[in-house]
CSV table of C-alpha atoms and ligand atoms in Angstrom, one decimal:
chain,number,residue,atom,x,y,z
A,9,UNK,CA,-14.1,-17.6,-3.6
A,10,UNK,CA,-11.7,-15.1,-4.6
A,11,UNK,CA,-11.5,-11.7,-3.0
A,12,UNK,CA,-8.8,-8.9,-2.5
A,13,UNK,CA,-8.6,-6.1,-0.3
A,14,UNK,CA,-4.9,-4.6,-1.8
A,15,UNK,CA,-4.1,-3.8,-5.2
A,16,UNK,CA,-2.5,-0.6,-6.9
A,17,UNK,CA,-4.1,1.0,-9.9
A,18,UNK,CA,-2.2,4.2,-12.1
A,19,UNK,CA,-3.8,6.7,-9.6
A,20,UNK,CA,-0.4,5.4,-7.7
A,21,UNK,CA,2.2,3.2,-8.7
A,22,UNK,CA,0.1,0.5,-10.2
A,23,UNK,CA,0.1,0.2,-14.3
A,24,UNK,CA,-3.8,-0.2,-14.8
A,25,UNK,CA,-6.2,2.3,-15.1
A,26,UNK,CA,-9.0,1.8,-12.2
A,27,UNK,CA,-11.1,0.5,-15.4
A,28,UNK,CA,-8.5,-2.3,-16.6
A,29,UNK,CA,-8.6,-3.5,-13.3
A,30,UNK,CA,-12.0,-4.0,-12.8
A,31,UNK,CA,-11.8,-6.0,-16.4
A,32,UNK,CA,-8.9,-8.3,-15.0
A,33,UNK,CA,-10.9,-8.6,-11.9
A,34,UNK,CA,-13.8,-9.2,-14.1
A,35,UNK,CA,-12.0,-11.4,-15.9
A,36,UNK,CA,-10.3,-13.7,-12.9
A,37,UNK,CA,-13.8,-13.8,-11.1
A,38,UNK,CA,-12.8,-12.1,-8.1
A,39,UNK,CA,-16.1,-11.3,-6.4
A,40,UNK,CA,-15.2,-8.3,-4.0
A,41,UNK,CA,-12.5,-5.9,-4.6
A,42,UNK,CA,-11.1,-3.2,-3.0
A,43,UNK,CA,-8.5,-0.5,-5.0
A,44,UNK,CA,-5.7,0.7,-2.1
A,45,UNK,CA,-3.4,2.8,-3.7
A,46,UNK,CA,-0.7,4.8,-1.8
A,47,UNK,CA,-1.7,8.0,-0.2
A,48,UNK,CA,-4.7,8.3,-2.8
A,49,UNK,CA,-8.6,7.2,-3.1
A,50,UNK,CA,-8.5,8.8,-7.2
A,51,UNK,CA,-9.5,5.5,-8.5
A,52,UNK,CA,-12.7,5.7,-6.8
A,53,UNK,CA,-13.5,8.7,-9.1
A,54,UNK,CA,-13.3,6.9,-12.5
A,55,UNK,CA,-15.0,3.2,-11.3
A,56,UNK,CA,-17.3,1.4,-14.0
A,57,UNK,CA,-20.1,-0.4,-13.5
A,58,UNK,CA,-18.9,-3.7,-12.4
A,59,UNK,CA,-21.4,-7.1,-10.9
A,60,UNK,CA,-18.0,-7.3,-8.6
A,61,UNK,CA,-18.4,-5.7,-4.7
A,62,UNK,CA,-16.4,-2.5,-5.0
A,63,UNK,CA,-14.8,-1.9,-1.2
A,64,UNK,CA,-13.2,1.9,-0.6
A,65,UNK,CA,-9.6,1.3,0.3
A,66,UNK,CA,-6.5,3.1,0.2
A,67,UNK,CA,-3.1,2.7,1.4
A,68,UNK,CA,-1.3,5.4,3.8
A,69,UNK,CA,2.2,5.4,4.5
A,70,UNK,CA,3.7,5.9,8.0
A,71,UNK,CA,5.8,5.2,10.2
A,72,UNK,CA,6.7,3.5,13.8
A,73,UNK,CA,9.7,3.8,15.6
A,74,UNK,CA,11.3,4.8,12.5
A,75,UNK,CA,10.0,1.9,10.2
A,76,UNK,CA,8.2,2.5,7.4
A,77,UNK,CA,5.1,1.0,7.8
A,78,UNK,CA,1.7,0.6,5.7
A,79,UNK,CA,-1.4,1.1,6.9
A,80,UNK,CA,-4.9,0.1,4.6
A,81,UNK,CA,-8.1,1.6,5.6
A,82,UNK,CA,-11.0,-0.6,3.8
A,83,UNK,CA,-15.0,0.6,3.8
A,84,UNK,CA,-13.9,4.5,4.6
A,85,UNK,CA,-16.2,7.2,3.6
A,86,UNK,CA,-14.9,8.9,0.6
A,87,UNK,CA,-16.0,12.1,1.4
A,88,UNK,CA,-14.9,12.1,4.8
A,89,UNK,CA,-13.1,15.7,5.6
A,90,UNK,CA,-10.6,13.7,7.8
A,91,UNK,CA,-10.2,11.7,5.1
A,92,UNK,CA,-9.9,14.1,2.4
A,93,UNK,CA,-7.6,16.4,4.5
A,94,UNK,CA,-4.9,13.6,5.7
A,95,UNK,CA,-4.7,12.8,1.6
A,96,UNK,CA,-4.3,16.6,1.3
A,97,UNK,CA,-1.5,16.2,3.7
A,98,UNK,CA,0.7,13.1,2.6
A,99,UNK,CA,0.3,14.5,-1.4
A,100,UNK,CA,2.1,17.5,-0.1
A,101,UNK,CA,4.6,15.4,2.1
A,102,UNK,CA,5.0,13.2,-1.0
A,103,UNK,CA,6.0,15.8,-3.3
A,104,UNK,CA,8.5,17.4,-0.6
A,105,UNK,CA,9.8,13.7,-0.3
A,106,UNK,CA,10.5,13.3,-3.8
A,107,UNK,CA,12.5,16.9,-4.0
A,108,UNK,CA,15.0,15.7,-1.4
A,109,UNK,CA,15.0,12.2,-3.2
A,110,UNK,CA,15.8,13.6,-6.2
A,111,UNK,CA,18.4,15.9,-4.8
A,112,UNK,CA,20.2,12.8,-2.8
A,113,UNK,CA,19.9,10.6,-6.4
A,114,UNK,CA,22.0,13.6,-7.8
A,115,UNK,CA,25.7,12.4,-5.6
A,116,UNK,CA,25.2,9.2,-7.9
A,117,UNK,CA,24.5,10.7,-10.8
A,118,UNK,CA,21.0,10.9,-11.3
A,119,UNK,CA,20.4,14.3,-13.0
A,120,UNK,CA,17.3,16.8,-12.7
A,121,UNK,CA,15.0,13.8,-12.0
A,122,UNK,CA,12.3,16.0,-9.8
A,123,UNK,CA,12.0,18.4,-12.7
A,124,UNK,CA,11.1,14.8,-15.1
A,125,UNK,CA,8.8,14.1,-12.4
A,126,UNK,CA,7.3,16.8,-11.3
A,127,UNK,CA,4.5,17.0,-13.7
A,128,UNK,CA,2.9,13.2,-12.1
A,129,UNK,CA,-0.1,13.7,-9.7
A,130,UNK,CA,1.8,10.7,-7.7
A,131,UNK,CA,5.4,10.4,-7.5
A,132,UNK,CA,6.8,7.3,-5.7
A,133,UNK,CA,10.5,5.3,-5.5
A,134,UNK,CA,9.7,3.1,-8.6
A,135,UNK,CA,9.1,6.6,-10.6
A,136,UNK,CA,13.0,6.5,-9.2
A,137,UNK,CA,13.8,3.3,-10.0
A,138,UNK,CA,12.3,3.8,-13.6
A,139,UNK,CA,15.1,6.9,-14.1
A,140,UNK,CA,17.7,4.9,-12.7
A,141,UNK,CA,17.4,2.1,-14.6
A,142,UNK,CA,17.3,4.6,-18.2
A,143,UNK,CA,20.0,6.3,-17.0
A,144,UNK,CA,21.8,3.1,-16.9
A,145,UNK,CA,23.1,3.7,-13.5
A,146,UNK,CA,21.2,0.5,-12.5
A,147,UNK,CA,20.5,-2.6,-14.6
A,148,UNK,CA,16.9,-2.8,-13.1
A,149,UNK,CA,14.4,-1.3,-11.2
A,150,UNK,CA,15.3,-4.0,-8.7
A,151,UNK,CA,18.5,-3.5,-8.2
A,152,UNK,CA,18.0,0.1,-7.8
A,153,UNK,CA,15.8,-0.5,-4.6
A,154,UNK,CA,18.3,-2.5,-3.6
A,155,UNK,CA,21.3,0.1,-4.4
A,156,UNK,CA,19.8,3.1,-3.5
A,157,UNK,CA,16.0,3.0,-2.7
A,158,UNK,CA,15.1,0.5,-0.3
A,159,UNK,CA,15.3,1.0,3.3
A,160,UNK,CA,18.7,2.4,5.2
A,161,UNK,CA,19.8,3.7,1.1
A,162,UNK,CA,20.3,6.9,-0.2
A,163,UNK,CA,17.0,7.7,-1.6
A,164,UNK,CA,15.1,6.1,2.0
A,165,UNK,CA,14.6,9.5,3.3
A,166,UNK,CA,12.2,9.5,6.3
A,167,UNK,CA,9.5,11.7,5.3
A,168,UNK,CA,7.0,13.6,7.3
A,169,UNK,CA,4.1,11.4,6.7
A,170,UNK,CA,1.1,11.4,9.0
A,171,UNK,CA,1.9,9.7,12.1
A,172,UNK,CA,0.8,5.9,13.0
A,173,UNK,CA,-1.9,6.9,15.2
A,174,UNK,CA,-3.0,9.9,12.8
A,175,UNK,CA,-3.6,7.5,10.1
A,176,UNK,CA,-5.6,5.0,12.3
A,177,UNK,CA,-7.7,7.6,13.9
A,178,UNK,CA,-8.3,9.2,10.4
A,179,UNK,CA,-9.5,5.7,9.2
A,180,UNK,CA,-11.6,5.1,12.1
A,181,UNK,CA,-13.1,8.7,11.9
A,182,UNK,CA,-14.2,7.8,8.4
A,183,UNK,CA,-16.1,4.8,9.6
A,184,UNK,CA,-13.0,2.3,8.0
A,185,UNK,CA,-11.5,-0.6,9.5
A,186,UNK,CA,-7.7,-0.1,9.6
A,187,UNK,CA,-5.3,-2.6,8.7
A,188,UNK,CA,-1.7,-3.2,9.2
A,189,UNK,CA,-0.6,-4.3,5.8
A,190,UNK,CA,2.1,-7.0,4.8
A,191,UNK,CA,3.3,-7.8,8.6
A,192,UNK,CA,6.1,-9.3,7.4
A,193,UNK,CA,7.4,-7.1,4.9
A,194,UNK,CA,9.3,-5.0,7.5
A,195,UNK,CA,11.5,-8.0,8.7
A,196,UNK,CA,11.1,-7.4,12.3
A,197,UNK,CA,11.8,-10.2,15.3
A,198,UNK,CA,9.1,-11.7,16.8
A,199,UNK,CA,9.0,-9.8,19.7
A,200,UNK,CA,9.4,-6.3,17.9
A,201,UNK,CA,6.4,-7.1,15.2
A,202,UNK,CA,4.4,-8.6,18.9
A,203,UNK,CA,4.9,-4.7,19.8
A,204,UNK,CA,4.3,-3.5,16.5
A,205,UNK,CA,1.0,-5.0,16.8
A,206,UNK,CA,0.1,-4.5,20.1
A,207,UNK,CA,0.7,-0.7,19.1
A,208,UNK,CA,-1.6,-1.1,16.4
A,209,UNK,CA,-4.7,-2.5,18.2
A,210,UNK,CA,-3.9,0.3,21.1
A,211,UNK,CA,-4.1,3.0,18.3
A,212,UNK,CA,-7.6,1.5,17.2
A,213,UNK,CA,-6.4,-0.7,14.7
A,214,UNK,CA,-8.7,-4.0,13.7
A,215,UNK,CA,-7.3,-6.2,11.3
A,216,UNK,CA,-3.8,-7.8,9.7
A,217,UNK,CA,-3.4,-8.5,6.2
A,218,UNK,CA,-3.1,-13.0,6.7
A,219,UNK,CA,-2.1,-13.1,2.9
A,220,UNK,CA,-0.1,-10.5,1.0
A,221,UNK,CA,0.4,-11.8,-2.3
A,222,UNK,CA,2.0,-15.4,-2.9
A,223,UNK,CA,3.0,-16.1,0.5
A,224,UNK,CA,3.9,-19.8,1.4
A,225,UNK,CA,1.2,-21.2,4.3
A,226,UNK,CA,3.9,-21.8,7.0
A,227,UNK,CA,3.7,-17.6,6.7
A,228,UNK,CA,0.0,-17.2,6.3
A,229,UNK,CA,-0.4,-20.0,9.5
A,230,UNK,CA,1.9,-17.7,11.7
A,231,UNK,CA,0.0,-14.6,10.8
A,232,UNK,CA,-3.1,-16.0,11.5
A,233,UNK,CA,-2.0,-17.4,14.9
A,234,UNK,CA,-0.7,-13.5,15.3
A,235,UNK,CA,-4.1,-12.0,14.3
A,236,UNK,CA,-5.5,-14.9,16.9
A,237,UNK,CA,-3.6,-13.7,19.7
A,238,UNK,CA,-4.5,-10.3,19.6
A,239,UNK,CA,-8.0,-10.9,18.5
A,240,UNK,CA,-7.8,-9.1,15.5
A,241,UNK,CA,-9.5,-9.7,11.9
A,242,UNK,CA,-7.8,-11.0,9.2
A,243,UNK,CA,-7.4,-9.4,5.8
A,244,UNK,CA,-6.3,-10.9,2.4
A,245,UNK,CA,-4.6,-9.0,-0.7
A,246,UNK,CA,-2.4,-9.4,-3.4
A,247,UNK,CA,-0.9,-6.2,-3.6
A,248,UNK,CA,-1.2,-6.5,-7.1
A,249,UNK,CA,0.5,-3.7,-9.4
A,250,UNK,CA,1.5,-5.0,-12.6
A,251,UNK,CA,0.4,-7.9,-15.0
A,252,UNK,CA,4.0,-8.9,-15.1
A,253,UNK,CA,4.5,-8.5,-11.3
A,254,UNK,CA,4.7,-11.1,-8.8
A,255,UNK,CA,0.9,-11.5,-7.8
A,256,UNK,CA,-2.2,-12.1,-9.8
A,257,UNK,CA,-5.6,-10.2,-8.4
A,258,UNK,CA,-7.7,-12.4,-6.6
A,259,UNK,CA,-6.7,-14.4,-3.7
A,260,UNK,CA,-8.5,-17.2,-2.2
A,261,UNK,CA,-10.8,-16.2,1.3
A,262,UNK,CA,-11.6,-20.1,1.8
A,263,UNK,CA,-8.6,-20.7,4.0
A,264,UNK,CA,-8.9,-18.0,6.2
A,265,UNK,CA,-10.9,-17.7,9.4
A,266,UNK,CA,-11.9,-14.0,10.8
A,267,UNK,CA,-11.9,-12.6,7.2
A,268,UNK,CA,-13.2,-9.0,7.5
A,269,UNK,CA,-16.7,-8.7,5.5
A,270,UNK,CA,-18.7,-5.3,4.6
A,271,UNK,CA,-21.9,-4.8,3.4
A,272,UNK,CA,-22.7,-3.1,-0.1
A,273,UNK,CA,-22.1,0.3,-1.0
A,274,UNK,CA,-22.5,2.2,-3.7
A,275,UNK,CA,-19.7,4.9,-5.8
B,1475,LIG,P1,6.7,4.7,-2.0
B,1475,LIG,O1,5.2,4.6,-1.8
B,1475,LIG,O2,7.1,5.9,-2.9
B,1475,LIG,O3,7.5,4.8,-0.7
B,1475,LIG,O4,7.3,3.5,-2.8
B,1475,LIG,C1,7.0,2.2,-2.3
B,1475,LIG,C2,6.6,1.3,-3.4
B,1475,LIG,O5,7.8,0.9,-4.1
B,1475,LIG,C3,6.0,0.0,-2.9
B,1475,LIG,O6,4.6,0.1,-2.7
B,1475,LIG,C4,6.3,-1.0,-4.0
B,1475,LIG,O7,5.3,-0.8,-5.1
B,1475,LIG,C5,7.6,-0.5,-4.6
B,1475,LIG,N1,8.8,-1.3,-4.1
B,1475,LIG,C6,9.2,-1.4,-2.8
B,1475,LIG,N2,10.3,-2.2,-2.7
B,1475,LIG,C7,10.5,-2.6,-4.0
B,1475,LIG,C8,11.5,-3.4,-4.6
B,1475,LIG,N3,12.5,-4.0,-3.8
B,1475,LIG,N4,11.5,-3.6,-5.9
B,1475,LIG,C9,10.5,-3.0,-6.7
B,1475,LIG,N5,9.6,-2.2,-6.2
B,1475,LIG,C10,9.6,-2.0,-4.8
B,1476,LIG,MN1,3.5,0.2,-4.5
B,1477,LIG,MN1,2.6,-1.6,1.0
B,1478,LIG,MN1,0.4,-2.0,-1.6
């Protein structure tokens, strides 16, 4: 059965609407989906009917001992005030973020990039990266992560985003299960991403994303023995964003044990 609880629509940095990517989901035969774009639960405004279970997700940014890290809250309530006041809060750190990124961008020749910007509801790195690469100061938006966007560069700057705990408890408070997304994306040691997690579950967390993406199955084997020893729930996404990207929607639940389930709900 394919199911996936992380992928991006245009309400953040994805490229399809919330209604093209319940067609693609439609169209893959995913059977449960959950939209968890980046600071934002907008998509859940414009959904279709669909036959596929629609799960409320989003994605919040944070941090823990200075590394970015991504949280996904799955089943919240959408019109939690919590909720709805902690997105109030990371648009607004968001925009503030992208004024000092555009003014660092400027010492290598990135002009007036905010002002280009400034007009988006979201504005994120690739928005950056997108700039970069036109003004031909890098030959793709890959390279410009790796030049000036991507963690320890210029344009990293460490934003005033809700705190780790914040966003667990805000999760929580809106009846959501929180998850610690892509574990291995932040290329910590063993022992740091043991804290990592132990942090996580202390802070009310309950599940880690097992699969994020293609991943090869030595990967999803270690993550599982991770969720395993710290009795946590296992969630599976492909963090899906474009139709050219790396990851297709859908990924497949039958090799994974502990996967978090939720009942229907309606939007
Ligand atoms: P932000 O939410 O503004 O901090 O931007 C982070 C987003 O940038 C991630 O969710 C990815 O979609 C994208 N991203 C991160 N690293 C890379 C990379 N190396 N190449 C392309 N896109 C990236
Ligand atoms: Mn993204
Ligand atoms: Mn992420
Ligand atoms: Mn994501």
């Amino acid at each position: 059965m394919l199911l996936d609880y992380h992928c991006h629509s245009h309400c953040s940095d994805g490229e399809l609407s919330p209604e093209q990517l319940i067609q693609l989901a439609e169209q893959n035969d995913v059977e449960v989906l959950a939209i968890t774009d980046h600071d934002t639960i907008g998509a859940y405004k414009k959904l279709p009917d669909t036959h596929i279970k629609i799960v409320s997700g989003i994605e919040f940014s944070t941090c823990w001992n200075k590394i970015g890290v991504h949280i996904v809250g799955l089943n919240i309530d959408l019109h939690s005030k919590e909720l709805l006041k902690a997105i109030n809060l990371q648009q607004k750190a968001r925009k503030y973020r992208a004024e000092i990124i555009s003014k660092k961008l400027e010492k290598v020749g990135l002009i007036g990039a905010y002002e280009k910007l400034n007009h988006k509801k979201h504005i994120g790195r690739p928005d950056f990266a997108k700039l970069l690469v036109e003004a031909d100061i890098c030959k793709n938006q890959q390279h410009a992560f790796k030049q000036y966007l991507g963690a320890g560069k210029i344009g990293d700057v460490k934003n005033e985003w809700l705190s780790f705990e914040e966003v667990i408890a805000v999760i929580n408070h809106a009846g959501g299960v929180a998850v610690l997304a892509h574990p291995l994306y932040y290329k910590l040691t063993n022992a740091k991403l043991n804290r990592l997690v132990s942090y996580f579950v202390v802070a009310g967390g309950q599940a880690i994303e097992v699969i994020n993406g293609y991943q090869n199955l030595d990967k999803t084997k270690y993550l599982a023995k991770l969720a395993g020893f710290h009795k946590l729930k296992s969630s599976i996404g492909s963090d899906f964003h474009y139709k050219e990207g790396w990851s297709k929607l859908g990924v497949n639940s039958n090799l994974v044990e502990n996967l978090l389930t939720f009942s229907h709900q309606e939007y």
